[in-house]
Amino acid sequence: MCGIVAYMGEREAYPILLKGLHRLEYRGYDSAGVALLKKGQDINLYKCKGKVADLELFASTKDVSGTLGVGHTRWATHGIPDDKNAHPHFSESGDLVIIHNGIIENYASLKKELENRGHTFKSDTDTEVLVYLIDNIIKNEHVDLVEAVQIALNQVIGAYAIVVLSKDKPDMMIGAKKGSPLVVGIGENHEYFIASDATPIIEYTRNVVYLNDEEIVILERGKEIKIKTIKNQDKTPYIQELEMQLETIEKGGFDHFMLKEIYEQPRSIRDNMRGRLNMELGEVTLGGIIDYQSKIMNANRIIIVACGTSWHAGLVGEYLFEELARIPVEVEYASEFRYRNPIITENDVVIAISQSGETADTLAAIELAKSKGATIFGICNVVGSSIARATHAGSYTHAGPEIGVASTKAFTAQVTVLTLMALVIGHKKGTITETKYRQMLNGLDQLPEKIEKMLSFDDQIKYISSIYKDANNFLYLGRSYNFPIALEGALKLKEISYIHAEGYPAAEMKHGPIALIDENMPVVVIAPNKGSYEKILSNVQEVKARGGKIIAIVTEGDTEVADLADHSIEIPEVEEELTPLMSVIPLQLLAYHIAIMRGCNVDQPRNLAKSVTVE
């Protein structure tokens, strides 16, 4: 979703803003812009539809000097993607400029009121309404910029992360947030940065402050950082040190971030388990749930809320918790859960999963569950994120920054955390045998090495991709633990190659999708030699009898399914509960190679954003 970057200091702002906007491209956007301010001069604003490179070309002949400025990449909500709707936005007087992530839900009523006062708007955005409102308050209520922002935000319904500059305050920068992330970077000699995430900041400082909802940060040249609430309550800034490393947000010799992140999975899973899986002692320790273990063990049920790929991880979690810990589990789309009137009690445990920790629907689901007295456990990747702060306890996935829009390493890291959590609870409850527990520990310990082996089959998967790159449809089939992987494999292909694909439980094929199967329909069957192997073998025969082209994911040494399939990709032998972490790897690579062969932008697929921070 939209990206924010802002700078105030002694350096020229434009190069910092431009590099920051490039770093934020992974979030998904359709236009970009910058505004630069110098004392005693009007604000210079440059923006256009398209990529940051288009903005760079547009501004190449313009005055981009100044040591105070803001930059923005917009993902369209109100108003089509075009030059006039791109951010930043001026107030009508031209005295103020704003950039904004989020949605102002009551913008229409605010806009009508301002129009009745004689104001004329130039764009179709909700953002322009907010900057007009702030300017109107300054001029009519004779208050300063900080107070005007506070008054305006008290009238706003919705989500926002904003940065405001004023021509009359060339040594001040104001940021505020509610429901959308905003991080403040603190450099040396009162050099300040503001961004929607840490990626534009990491090159310049490791000291950051994560704003809480309804907080305003006031940054002035030569002065210490100040934070107030929109109700004018003073807050003490809590400065944290970034754990992110610069090299983790660069491609490191790979053609695309997505491919880099697929190949990082042995490391990210190893990092995920470091300090948690102790093979010498035969123990799993999840520090984030120690104080809540008994609550989880005695829960009436676990409700997992998530969106997209994280929802698929939650489905795997359902199998894990019910099998290993014998606790009933429901997996809910957060976007649906929040608008139902779900029955939640104090004896329920809610697990919220989100890569970014900022997913708007998941945050809303957390607040709903908290209001009903449930215990909330978070699983996310970003330290200091909103979900990490909104939950009672939780675990970071330690996957490192994920820049590719299509999630890969974050998914396997989420599944790894869920596996560890189910194992801890199952072992404490005595619902799994000691032998099974030890087998699972050994299996987890060997995962990184086995995934590295899977990645060595990349050329084989690339060859298979070349055969099916022009298909119009794909069907993915799986059973038990690998039904969610069928859904995830189909989603990956849809996201980045724009081929229509559907994931199904293999047995459900006969209840409709079998009608689609012919010689032009590639069918990806996930068929490890575990669980319902004989059943899925029958499903493969049914597809083959109707002329379908079968790409099978099979266990190393398999002959029965492999002999029926047109193509087979082997995965190493693992415990059934761990097969999702194996079978998803070739599906990620299959989607990647097909998308590349079709000329698609795999890191920035059309219409998609990395973090969905608005409804």
XYZ file of C-alpha atoms in Angstrom:
615
model
C 0.000 0.000 0.000
C 1.044 3.657 -0.449
C 4.555 4.654 0.622
C 5.682 7.686 2.633
C 9.158 9.159 2.986
C 10.142 12.563 4.392
C 13.390 14.262 5.362
C 14.607 17.289 7.295
C 18.267 17.982 7.950
C 21.393 19.522 6.439
C 21.569 17.354 3.309
C 19.708 17.892 0.066
C 16.349 16.173 0.536
C 15.557 15.163 -3.045
C 18.156 12.367 -3.480
C 17.091 10.895 -0.116
C 13.404 11.072 -1.043
C 14.006 9.533 -4.453
C 16.037 6.629 -3.079
C 13.381 6.136 -0.403
C 10.606 6.020 -3.002
C 12.528 3.371 -4.943
C 12.865 1.381 -1.716
C 9.096 1.652 -1.201
C 8.166 0.481 -4.699
C 7.562 -3.037 -3.413
C 4.464 -1.817 -1.561
C 2.523 -1.402 -4.823
C 1.610 1.960 -6.365
C 0.390 3.749 -9.490
C 1.785 7.298 -9.136
C 4.548 9.138 -7.324
C 5.464 12.641 -6.230
C 7.692 14.877 -4.115
C 7.403 18.304 -2.501
C 10.413 20.381 -1.469
C 10.521 23.447 0.768
C 13.113 26.207 1.169
C 12.832 29.135 3.560
C 11.239 32.206 2.018
C 10.063 30.366 -1.104
C 6.946 28.602 -2.340
C 6.787 24.820 -2.063
C 7.987 23.031 -5.204
C 5.725 20.070 -5.954
C 6.295 17.496 -8.713
C 4.110 14.436 -9.261
C 2.890 12.171 -12.044
C 1.128 8.927 -12.846
C 3.412 5.921 -13.303
C 6.613 4.693 -11.726
C 9.215 6.471 -9.631
C 11.395 6.440 -12.752
C 8.720 8.520 -14.510
C 8.797 11.033 -11.655
C 12.583 11.120 -11.831
C 12.429 11.949 -15.545
C 9.689 14.552 -15.003
C 11.691 16.318 -12.270
C 15.019 16.130 -14.096
C 14.726 19.702 -15.400
C 13.065 21.158 -12.301
C 14.374 22.891 -9.181
C 14.742 20.052 -6.673
C 16.893 21.877 -4.144
C 16.003 22.082 -0.467
C 16.782 20.329 2.788
C 13.143 19.675 3.770
C 10.812 17.540 1.693
C 8.279 14.738 1.407
C 7.772 11.940 -1.113
C 4.930 9.530 -1.788
C 3.919 6.529 -3.861
C 0.126 6.211 -4.219
C -2.054 3.125 -4.578
C -5.376 4.470 -5.825
C -8.426 4.384 -3.558
C -10.436 7.583 -4.084
C -9.948 8.781 -7.653
C -8.352 7.082 -10.641
C -4.563 6.845 -11.019
C -3.597 10.104 -12.748
C -1.450 13.195 -12.256
C -4.014 15.255 -10.378
C -4.801 12.485 -7.865
C -1.138 11.708 -7.212
C 0.362 12.860 -3.910
C 1.540 15.253 -2.466
C -1.495 17.562 -2.353
C -1.540 21.310 -1.815
C -4.043 23.175 0.296
C -6.096 25.620 -1.777
C -3.852 28.500 -0.702
C -0.696 26.602 -1.574
C 0.631 27.234 1.936
C 0.415 23.598 3.071
C 1.306 20.286 1.480
C 0.360 16.775 2.657
C 1.079 13.131 1.909
C -1.289 10.482 3.238
C -1.703 6.733 3.505
C -5.099 5.355 4.512
C -8.730 6.286 3.916
C -10.717 9.207 5.347
C -14.136 7.593 5.612
C -16.084 10.805 6.250
C -14.288 12.800 3.557
C -17.509 13.330 1.560
C -19.265 15.195 4.390
C -16.123 17.200 5.162
C -15.725 18.039 1.486
C -19.331 19.199 1.178
C -18.925 21.456 4.211
C -15.766 23.000 2.778
C -17.396 23.473 -0.634
C -20.257 25.270 1.094
C -17.626 27.645 2.472
C -16.477 28.413 -1.067
C -13.535 26.036 -1.466
C -12.842 24.388 -4.848
C -11.073 21.041 -5.042
C -8.637 20.020 -7.761
C -8.554 16.239 -7.239
C -10.924 13.371 -6.466
C -9.011 12.231 -3.385
C -9.975 12.120 0.258
C -6.461 13.350 1.071
C -6.966 16.775 -0.498
C -9.987 17.274 1.766
C -7.790 16.805 4.837
C -5.173 19.384 3.832
C -7.913 21.870 2.917
C -9.468 21.275 6.335
C -6.173 21.897 8.175
C -5.572 25.104 6.200
C -9.136 26.263 6.832
C -8.702 25.762 10.578
C -5.437 27.760 10.631
C -6.984 30.689 8.820
C -10.376 30.766 10.530
C -9.544 29.700 14.063
C -6.165 31.484 14.208
C -4.245 28.541 15.637
C -0.770 27.253 14.843
C -0.008 24.309 12.556
C 0.249 21.700 15.322
C -3.076 22.644 16.870
C -4.742 22.805 13.458
C -3.610 19.254 12.704
C -4.913 18.113 16.088
C -8.313 19.779 15.543
C -8.598 18.349 12.019
C -7.703 14.811 13.048
C -10.291 14.914 15.813
C -12.884 15.463 13.057
C -11.600 12.633 10.864
C -13.100 9.137 10.762
C -10.877 6.501 9.185
C -7.235 5.549 8.890
C -4.289 7.796 8.200
C -0.552 8.181 8.217
C 0.277 11.749 7.194
C 3.147 14.174 6.898
C 2.385 17.899 6.648
C 4.665 20.789 5.647
C 3.870 24.505 5.826
C 5.443 27.292 3.758
C 5.250 29.460 6.865
C 7.095 26.838 8.954
C 10.151 25.940 6.815
C 11.936 24.375 9.795
C 9.094 22.071 10.877
C 7.722 18.731 9.774
C 4.645 17.109 11.327
C 3.591 13.465 11.106
C 0.593 11.633 12.550
C -0.929 8.168 12.384
C -3.990 6.097 13.081
C -4.415 2.634 11.616
C -1.565 3.068 9.094
C 2.098 2.636 10.057
C 4.528 5.531 10.479
C 8.117 5.363 11.727
C 10.382 8.289 12.628
C 14.122 8.009 12.087
C 16.459 10.063 14.277
C 19.868 10.853 12.815
C 22.775 12.847 14.158
C 22.487 16.580 14.882
C 18.682 16.545 14.838
C 18.416 15.048 11.356
C 14.945 13.511 10.961
C 13.253 11.035 8.651
C 9.653 9.845 8.466
C 8.552 6.783 6.498
C 5.786 4.225 6.222
C 8.306 1.490 7.033
C 11.990 1.286 7.853
C 13.320 0.506 4.365
C 13.993 4.157 3.352
C 15.583 4.922 6.743
C 17.995 2.057 7.394
C 20.774 3.560 5.269
C 20.890 6.723 7.398
C 20.064 5.776 10.984
C 19.244 2.808 13.181
C 17.384 4.853 15.811
C 13.644 4.955 15.270
C 10.376 5.753 16.995
C 7.210 3.889 15.993
C 4.198 6.147 16.416
C 1.104 4.802 18.138
C -2.424 5.525 16.955
C -3.612 9.116 17.373
C -0.082 10.364 18.024
C 1.479 13.393 16.330
C 5.230 13.844 15.970
C 6.564 17.417 15.825
C 10.030 17.712 14.294
C 11.887 21.030 14.241
C 15.396 21.903 13.121
C 17.868 21.902 15.977
C 15.318 20.647 18.489
C 14.492 17.337 20.140
C 11.656 15.173 18.862
C 8.245 15.881 20.428
C 5.193 13.626 20.450
C 1.659 14.618 21.429
C -1.704 12.939 20.997
C -4.481 14.518 18.970
C -6.019 15.323 22.383
C -2.818 17.298 23.197
C -1.410 14.850 25.741
C 2.417 14.850 25.823
C 4.125 11.511 25.169
C 7.698 10.411 25.829
C 9.344 9.123 22.608
C 10.435 5.493 22.882
C 13.543 5.150 20.723
C 14.323 1.666 19.409
C 17.215 0.280 17.400
C 16.419 -1.214 14.006
C 17.353 -4.878 13.619
C 17.121 -4.716 9.806
C 20.352 -4.831 7.769
C 20.790 -2.818 4.547
C 21.821 -5.865 2.513
C 18.515 -7.580 3.302
C 16.585 -5.017 1.239
C 18.855 -5.334 -1.803
C 18.734 -8.059 -4.470
C 22.151 -9.496 -3.702
C 22.861 -10.711 -7.246
C 19.409 -12.196 -7.903
C 17.313 -10.966 -10.815
C 14.299 -10.367 -8.599
C 13.505 -10.002 -4.912
C 11.012 -12.867 -5.164
C 13.672 -15.312 -6.360
C 16.094 -14.088 -3.696
C 13.453 -14.605 -1.024
C 12.594 -18.111 -2.267
C 16.282 -18.988 -1.982
C 16.527 -17.398 1.476
C 14.083 -19.894 2.993
C 16.668 -22.305 4.405
C 18.216 -19.354 6.259
C 14.916 -17.742 7.290
C 13.596 -21.019 8.723
C 16.884 -21.588 10.515
C 16.724 -18.070 11.969
C 13.102 -18.697 12.935
C 14.068 -21.736 15.005
C 17.260 -20.280 16.489
C 16.858 -19.981 20.247
C 13.558 -21.871 20.075
C 14.560 -25.384 19.007
C 17.213 -26.933 21.270
C 18.196 -30.352 19.930
C 20.661 -31.051 22.754
C 17.941 -30.726 25.374
C 15.165 -31.962 23.106
C 13.089 -28.857 23.815
C 11.068 -26.219 22.030
C 10.790 -22.865 23.804
C 8.615 -20.039 22.515
C 9.313 -17.133 24.833
C 6.362 -15.155 23.543
C 3.794 -17.642 24.852
C 5.386 -18.786 28.119
C 3.032 -16.686 30.221
C 0.014 -17.871 28.238
C 0.730 -21.593 27.774
C -1.906 -22.726 30.251
C -4.441 -20.376 28.664
C -3.811 -21.931 25.253
C -3.758 -25.498 26.618
C -7.157 -25.001 28.255
C -8.732 -22.925 25.507
C -12.209 -23.904 24.327
C -10.947 -23.276 20.809
C -8.374 -21.383 18.814
C -9.551 -18.877 16.211
C -6.974 -17.987 13.570
C -7.569 -14.700 11.723
C -5.573 -13.653 8.676
C -5.778 -12.557 5.038
C -4.301 -13.884 1.788
C -1.212 -16.052 2.098
C -1.287 -15.686 5.892
C -4.776 -17.236 5.825
C -3.319 -20.254 4.020
C -0.673 -20.534 6.757
C -3.530 -20.438 9.254
C -5.216 -23.367 7.487
C -2.040 -25.409 7.901
C -2.087 -24.313 11.553
C -5.588 -25.725 11.914
C -4.368 -29.211 10.972
C -1.337 -28.853 13.252
C -3.206 -27.741 16.383
C -6.019 -30.227 16.021
C -3.643 -33.129 15.331
C -0.844 -32.353 17.788
C -2.586 -30.389 20.560
C -6.180 -31.652 20.150
C -7.663 -28.152 20.373
C -10.586 -27.201 18.091
C -9.563 -24.571 15.547
C -11.484 -22.206 13.280
C -9.697 -20.259 10.549
C -11.334 -17.001 9.550
C -10.749 -14.414 6.874
C -10.155 -11.322 9.006
C -12.099 -9.232 6.481
C -15.211 -11.365 7.076
C -14.701 -12.004 10.778
C -14.687 -8.312 11.664
C -18.072 -7.685 10.068
C -19.861 -10.691 11.503
C -21.145 -10.884 15.018
C -18.902 -13.798 15.992
C -19.375 -15.692 19.227
C -16.176 -15.112 21.193
C -15.612 -15.848 24.865
C -12.881 -15.295 27.433
C -11.929 -18.960 26.995
C -11.035 -18.483 23.332
C -7.531 -17.821 22.022
C -7.189 -15.807 18.814
C -4.045 -16.131 16.699
C -3.593 -13.215 14.281
C -1.150 -13.775 11.409
C 0.269 -11.002 9.215
C 3.627 -10.593 7.474
C 3.661 -6.821 7.830
C 1.850 -6.626 11.144
C -0.185 -3.772 9.649
C -3.022 -5.540 7.778
C -6.067 -3.353 8.421
C -8.673 -6.126 8.515
C -6.553 -8.277 10.819
C -6.011 -5.357 13.185
C -9.759 -4.721 13.272
C -10.386 -8.420 13.990
C -7.918 -8.236 16.895
C -9.721 -5.259 18.415
C -13.065 -7.036 18.083
C -11.754 -10.192 19.773
C -10.089 -8.182 22.541
C -13.355 -6.404 23.276
C -14.923 -9.834 23.892
C -12.210 -10.834 26.372
C -10.276 -13.302 24.189
C -6.524 -13.771 24.547
C -4.745 -12.570 21.395
C -1.507 -14.073 20.100
C 0.258 -12.423 17.144
C 2.513 -13.912 14.501
C 4.195 -11.281 12.337
C 7.497 -10.432 10.699
C 7.986 -6.741 11.433
C 9.326 -5.646 14.797
C 7.355 -2.778 16.304
C 4.400 -3.266 13.949
C 0.839 -2.451 14.971
C -0.187 -6.095 15.421
C 2.886 -6.782 17.572
C 1.777 -3.948 19.848
C -1.952 -4.743 19.815
C -1.704 -8.383 20.916
C -1.240 -9.833 24.400
C 1.727 -11.952 23.308
C 3.274 -13.281 20.154
C 6.192 -14.506 18.109
C 8.176 -12.794 15.394
C 8.926 -14.965 12.377
C 12.437 -13.532 11.876
C 12.188 -14.003 8.113
C 13.858 -10.650 7.433
C 12.370 -7.985 5.146
C 10.202 -9.443 2.388
C 10.225 -7.053 -0.574
C 8.506 -9.188 -3.239
C 4.755 -8.603 -3.174
C 4.027 -12.323 -3.517
C 4.861 -13.776 -0.112
C 7.264 -16.735 -0.033
C 9.682 -16.855 2.893
C 7.148 -15.164 5.185
C 4.697 -18.000 4.515
C 7.127 -20.779 5.424
C 8.250 -18.804 8.472
C 4.636 -18.450 9.630
C 4.034 -22.185 9.186
C 7.247 -22.915 11.100
C 6.091 -20.803 14.068
C 2.678 -22.496 14.044
C 4.386 -25.906 13.986
C 6.596 -25.003 16.946
C 3.624 -23.621 18.848
C 1.453 -26.695 18.238
C 4.370 -28.921 19.294
C 4.926 -26.991 22.535
C 1.257 -27.151 23.490
C 0.837 -30.780 22.403
C 3.875 -31.851 24.398
C 2.736 -29.970 27.520
C -0.761 -31.468 27.227
C 0.534 -34.960 26.569
C -1.494 -35.264 23.378
C 1.494 -36.521 21.380
C 3.837 -39.337 22.342
C 7.431 -38.668 23.289
C 8.502 -40.646 20.219
C 6.410 -38.475 17.908
C 7.683 -35.339 19.622
C 11.306 -36.364 19.054
C 10.611 -37.269 15.422
C 9.101 -33.842 14.854
C 12.075 -32.107 16.481
C 14.484 -34.030 14.257
C 12.375 -33.222 11.218
C 12.347 -29.514 12.017
C 16.096 -29.499 12.605
C 16.692 -31.017 9.149
C 14.283 -28.701 7.310
C 16.777 -26.053 6.130
C 19.089 -28.662 4.616
C 16.190 -30.407 2.863
C 14.851 -27.135 1.444
C 18.321 -26.403 0.071
C 18.096 -29.739 -1.726
C 14.683 -28.757 -3.114
C 16.142 -25.561 -4.530
C 18.673 -27.585 -6.513
C 15.759 -28.764 -8.705
C 15.211 -25.216 -9.988
C 16.321 -26.014 -13.559
C 13.874 -28.917 -13.749
C 11.034 -26.680 -12.575
C 12.097 -24.006 -15.059
C 11.842 -26.573 -17.879
C 8.340 -27.621 -16.766
C 7.368 -23.939 -16.610
C 8.402 -23.454 -20.229
C 5.885 -26.123 -21.307
C 2.904 -24.595 -19.484
C 3.653 -20.854 -19.591
C 0.912 -20.235 -22.172
C -1.860 -22.092 -20.324
C -5.014 -20.117 -19.579
C -6.010 -22.077 -16.469
C -4.417 -24.265 -13.790
C -5.956 -26.570 -11.193
C -4.122 -27.386 -7.939
C -5.150 -30.397 -5.854
C -4.082 -31.457 -2.377
C -5.375 -33.341 0.650
C -5.057 -32.845 4.388
C -2.010 -30.712 5.251
C -1.429 -30.059 1.558
C -4.892 -28.741 0.695
C -3.819 -25.276 1.952
C -0.679 -25.633 -0.178
C -2.885 -26.205 -3.237
C -4.599 -22.914 -2.410
C -1.267 -21.172 -1.887
C 0.223 -22.550 -5.108
C -2.785 -21.338 -7.079
C -2.613 -17.919 -5.425
C 1.066 -17.512 -6.287
C 0.393 -18.278 -9.953
C -2.559 -15.869 -10.083
C -0.698 -13.080 -8.321
C 2.354 -12.869 -10.519
C 1.576 -14.552 -13.875
C -2.097 -13.473 -14.192
C -3.123 -17.026 -15.138
C -6.436 -18.109 -13.658
C -5.804 -20.869 -11.129
C -7.867 -22.630 -8.474
C -6.875 -24.744 -5.511
C -9.156 -27.576 -4.328
C -9.213 -30.449 -1.898
C -8.504 -33.349 -4.234
C -11.706 -35.215 -3.314
C -13.792 -32.131 -4.173
C -12.658 -32.316 -7.783
C -15.577 -34.637 -8.524
C -18.004 -32.030 -7.206
C -17.514 -29.632 -10.094
C -13.964 -28.894 -11.257
C -13.603 -32.255 -13.002
C -15.829 -30.804 -15.734
C -13.001 -28.427 -16.670
C -10.360 -31.083 -17.184
C -9.181 -31.758 -20.718
C -5.880 -31.953 -22.582
C -5.396 -28.187 -22.189
C -5.753 -28.145 -18.392
C -2.537 -28.470 -16.360
C -3.307 -30.045 -12.988
C -0.774 -29.702 -10.174
C -1.233 -32.569 -7.714
C 0.511 -32.470 -4.340
C 0.948 -36.152 -3.530
C 3.516 -36.959 -0.832
C 3.510 -40.578 0.345
C 1.781 -39.695 3.609
C -1.763 -39.727 4.926
C -4.296 -40.183 2.130
C -1.792 -41.281 -0.500
C -3.980 -44.038 -1.968
C -6.904 -41.622 -2.223
C -4.941 -38.971 -4.064
C -3.533 -41.673 -6.342
C -7.132 -42.342 -7.386
C -7.645 -38.635 -8.028
C -4.582 -38.605 -10.279
C -6.002 -41.542 -12.257
C -9.297 -39.665 -12.676
C -7.489 -36.650 -14.099
C -5.375 -38.808 -16.377
C -8.442 -40.614 -17.703
C -9.812 -37.259 -18.900
C -6.658 -36.163 -20.676
C -5.428 -33.681 -18.061
C -1.758 -32.802 -17.935
C -0.394 -33.734 -14.506
C 2.453 -32.026 -12.679
C 2.947 -34.062 -9.509
C 4.779 -33.126 -6.326
C 5.876 -36.507 -4.957
C 8.084 -37.910 -2.215
C 11.600 -38.886 -3.216
C 11.596 -42.388 -4.728
C 7.860 -42.429 -5.478
C 6.917 -44.536 -8.511
C 3.116 -44.887 -8.553
C 2.067 -41.241 -8.914
C 5.280 -40.365 -10.753
C 4.553 -43.021 -13.401
C 1.081 -41.576 -14.028
C 2.194 -37.947 -14.119
C 3.407 -36.072 -17.169
C 5.982 -34.400 -14.933
C 7.014 -35.076 -11.356
C 9.025 -33.047 -8.875
C 10.442 -34.885 -5.878
C 10.494 -33.556 -2.327
C 12.555 -35.090 0.497
C 10.937 -37.491 2.950
C 9.604 -35.698 6.048
C 6.955 -36.157 8.709
C 3.451 -35.602 7.313
C 3.005 -32.449 9.420
C 6.098 -30.942 7.759
C 5.193 -31.737 4.143
C 3.649 -28.273 3.533
C 7.074 -26.713 4.133
C 8.501 -28.952 1.414
C 5.715 -29.011 -1.167
C 5.254 -25.236 -1.313
C 8.837 -24.610 -2.533
C 8.437 -26.060 -6.053
C 5.084 -24.274 -6.412
C 6.746 -20.942 -5.623
C 9.407 -21.623 -8.253
C 6.833 -22.809 -10.804
C 4.865 -19.562 -10.428
C 8.036 -17.483 -10.580
C 9.394 -19.029 -13.773
C 6.044 -18.994 -15.575
C 5.591 -15.311 -14.712
C 9.084 -14.416 -15.936
C 8.509 -16.294 -19.196
C 5.279 -14.360 -19.691
C 7.106 -11.053 -19.215
C 5.384 -10.175 -15.922
C 6.800 -7.954 -13.186
C 7.053 -10.534 -10.426
C 8.149 -8.136 -7.690
C 5.415 -5.580 -8.417
C 2.420 -7.406 -9.933
C -0.338 -5.197 -11.251
C -3.024 -3.915 -8.875
C -1.404 -5.524 -5.831
C 0.205 -4.029 -2.740
C 2.526 -5.705 -0.259
C 0.697 -4.554 2.836
C -3.044 -3.902 2.729
C -3.388 -1.132 5.300
C -6.837 0.025 4.137
C -10.070 -1.914 3.707
